[in-house]
CSV table of C-alpha atoms in Angstrom, one decimal:
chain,number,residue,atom,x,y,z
A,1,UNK,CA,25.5,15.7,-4.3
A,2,UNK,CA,22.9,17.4,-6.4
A,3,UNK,CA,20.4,15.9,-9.0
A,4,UNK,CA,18.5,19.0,-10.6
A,5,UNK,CA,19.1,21.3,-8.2
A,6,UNK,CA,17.6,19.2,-5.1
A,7,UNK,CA,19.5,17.7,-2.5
A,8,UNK,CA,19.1,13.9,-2.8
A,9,UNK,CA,17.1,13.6,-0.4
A,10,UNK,CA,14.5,15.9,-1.3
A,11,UNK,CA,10.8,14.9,-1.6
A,12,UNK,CA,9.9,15.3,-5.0
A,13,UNK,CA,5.8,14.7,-5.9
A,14,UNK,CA,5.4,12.9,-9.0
A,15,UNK,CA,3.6,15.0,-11.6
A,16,UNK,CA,2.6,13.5,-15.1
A,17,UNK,CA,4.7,14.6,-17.5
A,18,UNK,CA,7.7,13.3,-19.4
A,19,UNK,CA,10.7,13.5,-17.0
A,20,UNK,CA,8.3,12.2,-14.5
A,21,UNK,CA,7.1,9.2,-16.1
A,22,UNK,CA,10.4,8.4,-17.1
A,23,UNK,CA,11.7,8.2,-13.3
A,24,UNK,CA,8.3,6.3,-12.7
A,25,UNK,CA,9.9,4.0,-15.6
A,26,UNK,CA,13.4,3.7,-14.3
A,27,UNK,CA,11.9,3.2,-10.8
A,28,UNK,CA,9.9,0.2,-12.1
A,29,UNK,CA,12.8,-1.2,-13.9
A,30,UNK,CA,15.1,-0.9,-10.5
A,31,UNK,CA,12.6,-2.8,-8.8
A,32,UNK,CA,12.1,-5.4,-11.3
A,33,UNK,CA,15.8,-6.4,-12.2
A,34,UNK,CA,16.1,-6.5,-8.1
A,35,UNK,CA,13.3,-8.5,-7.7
A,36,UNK,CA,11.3,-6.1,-5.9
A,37,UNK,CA,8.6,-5.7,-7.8
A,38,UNK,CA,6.6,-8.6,-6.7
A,39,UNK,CA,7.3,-7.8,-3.3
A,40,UNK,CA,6.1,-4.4,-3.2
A,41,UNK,CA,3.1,-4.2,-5.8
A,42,UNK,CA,0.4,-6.9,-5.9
A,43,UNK,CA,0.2,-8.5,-9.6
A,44,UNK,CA,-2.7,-6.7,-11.0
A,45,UNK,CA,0.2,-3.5,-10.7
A,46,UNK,CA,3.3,-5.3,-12.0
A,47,UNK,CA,3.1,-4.7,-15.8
A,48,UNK,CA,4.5,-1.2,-16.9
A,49,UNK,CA,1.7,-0.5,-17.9
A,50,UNK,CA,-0.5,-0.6,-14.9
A,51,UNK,CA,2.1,0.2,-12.3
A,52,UNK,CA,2.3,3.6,-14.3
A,53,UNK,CA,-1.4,3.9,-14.8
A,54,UNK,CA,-1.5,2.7,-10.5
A,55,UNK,CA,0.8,6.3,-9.8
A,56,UNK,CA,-2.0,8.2,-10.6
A,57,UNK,CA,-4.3,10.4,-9.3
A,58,UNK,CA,-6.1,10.2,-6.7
A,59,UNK,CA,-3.0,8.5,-5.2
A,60,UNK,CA,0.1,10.5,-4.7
A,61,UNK,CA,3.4,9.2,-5.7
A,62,UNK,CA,6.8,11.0,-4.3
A,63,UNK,CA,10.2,10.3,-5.4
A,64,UNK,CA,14.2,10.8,-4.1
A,65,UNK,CA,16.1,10.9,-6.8
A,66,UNK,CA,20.2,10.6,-7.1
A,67,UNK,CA,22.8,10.1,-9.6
A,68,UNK,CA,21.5,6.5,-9.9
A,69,UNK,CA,18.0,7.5,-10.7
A,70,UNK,CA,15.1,6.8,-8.2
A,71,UNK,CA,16.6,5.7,-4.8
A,72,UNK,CA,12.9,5.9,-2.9
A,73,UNK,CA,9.6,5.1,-4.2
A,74,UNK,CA,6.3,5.8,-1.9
A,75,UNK,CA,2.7,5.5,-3.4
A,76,UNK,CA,0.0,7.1,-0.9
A,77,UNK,CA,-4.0,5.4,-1.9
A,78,UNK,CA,-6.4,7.7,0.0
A,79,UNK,CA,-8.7,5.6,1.6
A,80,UNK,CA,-11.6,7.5,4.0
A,81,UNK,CA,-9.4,10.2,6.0
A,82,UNK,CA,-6.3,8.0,5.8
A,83,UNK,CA,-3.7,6.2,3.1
A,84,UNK,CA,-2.6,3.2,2.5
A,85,UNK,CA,1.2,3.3,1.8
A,86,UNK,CA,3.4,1.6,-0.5
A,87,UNK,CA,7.0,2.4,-0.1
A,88,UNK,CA,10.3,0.7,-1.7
A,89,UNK,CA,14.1,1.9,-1.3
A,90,UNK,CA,17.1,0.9,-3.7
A,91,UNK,CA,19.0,-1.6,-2.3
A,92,UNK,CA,22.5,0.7,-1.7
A,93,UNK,CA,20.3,3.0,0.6
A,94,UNK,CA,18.4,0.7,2.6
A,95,UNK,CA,19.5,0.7,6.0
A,96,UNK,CA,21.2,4.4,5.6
A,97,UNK,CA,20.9,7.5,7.6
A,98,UNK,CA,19.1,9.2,5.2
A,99,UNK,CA,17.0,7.1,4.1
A,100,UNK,CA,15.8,6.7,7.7
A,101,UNK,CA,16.0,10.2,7.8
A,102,UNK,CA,13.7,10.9,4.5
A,103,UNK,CA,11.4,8.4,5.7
A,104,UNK,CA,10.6,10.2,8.2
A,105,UNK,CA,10.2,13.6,6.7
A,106,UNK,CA,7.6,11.6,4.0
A,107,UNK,CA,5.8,10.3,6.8
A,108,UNK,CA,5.5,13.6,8.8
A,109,UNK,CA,4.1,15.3,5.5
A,110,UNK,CA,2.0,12.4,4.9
A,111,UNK,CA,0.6,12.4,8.3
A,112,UNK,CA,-0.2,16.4,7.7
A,113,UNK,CA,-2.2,15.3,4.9
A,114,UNK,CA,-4.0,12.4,6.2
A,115,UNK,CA,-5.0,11.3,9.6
A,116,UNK,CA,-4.0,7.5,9.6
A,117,UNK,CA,-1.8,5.5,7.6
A,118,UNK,CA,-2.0,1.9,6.6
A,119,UNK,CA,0.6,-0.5,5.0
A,120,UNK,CA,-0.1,-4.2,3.7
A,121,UNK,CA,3.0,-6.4,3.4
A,122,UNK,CA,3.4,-10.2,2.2
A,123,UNK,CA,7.1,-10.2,4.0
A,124,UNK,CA,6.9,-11.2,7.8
A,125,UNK,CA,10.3,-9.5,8.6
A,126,UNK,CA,9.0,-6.0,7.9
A,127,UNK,CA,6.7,-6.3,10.6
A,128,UNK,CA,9.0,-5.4,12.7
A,129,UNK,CA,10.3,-2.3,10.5
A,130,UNK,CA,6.7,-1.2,10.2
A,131,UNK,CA,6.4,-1.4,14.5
A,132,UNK,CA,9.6,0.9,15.2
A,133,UNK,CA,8.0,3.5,12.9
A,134,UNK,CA,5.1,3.5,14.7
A,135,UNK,CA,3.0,1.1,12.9
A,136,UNK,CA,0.4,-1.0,14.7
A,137,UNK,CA,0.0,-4.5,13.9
A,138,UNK,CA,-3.9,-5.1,13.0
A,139,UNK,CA,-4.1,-8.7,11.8
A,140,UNK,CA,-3.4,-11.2,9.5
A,141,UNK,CA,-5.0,-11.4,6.3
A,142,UNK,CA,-5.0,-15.4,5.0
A,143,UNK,CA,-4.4,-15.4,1.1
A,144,UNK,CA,-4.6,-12.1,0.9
A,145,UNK,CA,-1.6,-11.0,-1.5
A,146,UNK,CA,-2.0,-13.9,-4.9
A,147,UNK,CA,-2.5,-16.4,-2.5
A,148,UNK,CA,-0.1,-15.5,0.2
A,149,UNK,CA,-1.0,-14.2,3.8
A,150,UNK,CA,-0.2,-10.9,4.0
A,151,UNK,CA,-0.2,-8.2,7.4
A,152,UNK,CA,-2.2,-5.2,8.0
A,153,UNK,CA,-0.6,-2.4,10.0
């Protein structure tokens, strides 16, 4: 299965533009009827508005894309010589083959591109994702995420 001429599990870098800012869009509206958004983006980056204006440069946004629309969502903040990373999957592939599989292809080319990466999460169960990808757990941040505590790794 094809969409555009890429295999659906291609990597495809955003870049501004119509068709792109619509999949940003249908990517945003995924997460928010699934109630992801709030998980994934801190409030400040919920709106429309700012999550689109948030996929800009200098971060780096990279789709996968399937007959559904956006399937896998990753947002890549440099910070010094490393990234913090924000990823989100649709709920039907989570827990797949390929999406384990394109993780890893994203985090390979990430990891060509910058030396360390760094994810925040408010959700205590995805600690344990974050570990088997080779994640370290650095600490606990009290309050962190709208007044939640949220972990660095």
């Amino acid at each position: 299965m094809e969409t555009d001429g890429s295999p659906i599990g291609a990597l495809r870098p955003y870049q501004a533009g119509t068709q792109d800012d619509l999949l940003l869009t249908q990517a945003w509206a995924i997460m928010q009827d699934h109630g992801d958004l709030a998980k994934v983006f801190h409030p400040q980056a919920q709106s429309l508005t700012a999550f689109l204006g948030y996929c800009q440069p200098p971060r780096t946004v990279v789709l996968c894309v399937d007959e559904r629309g956006p399937w896998l969502f990753a947002l890549f903040e440099p910070s010094f010589d490393g990234a913090f990373v924000a990823l989100w999957i649709r709920r039907d592939r989570r827990h797949t083959k390929l999406a384990v599989s394109t993780m890893i292809r994203l985090y390979k080319l990430a990891l060509s591109e910058f030396t360390v990466l760094l994810g925040i999460t408010k959700q205590p169960r995805l600690i344990a994702v974050h570990l088997k990808f080779g994640y370290t757990l650095l600490g606990e941040l009290p309050r962190f995420w709208a007044g939640t505590d949220a972990w660095v790794l």
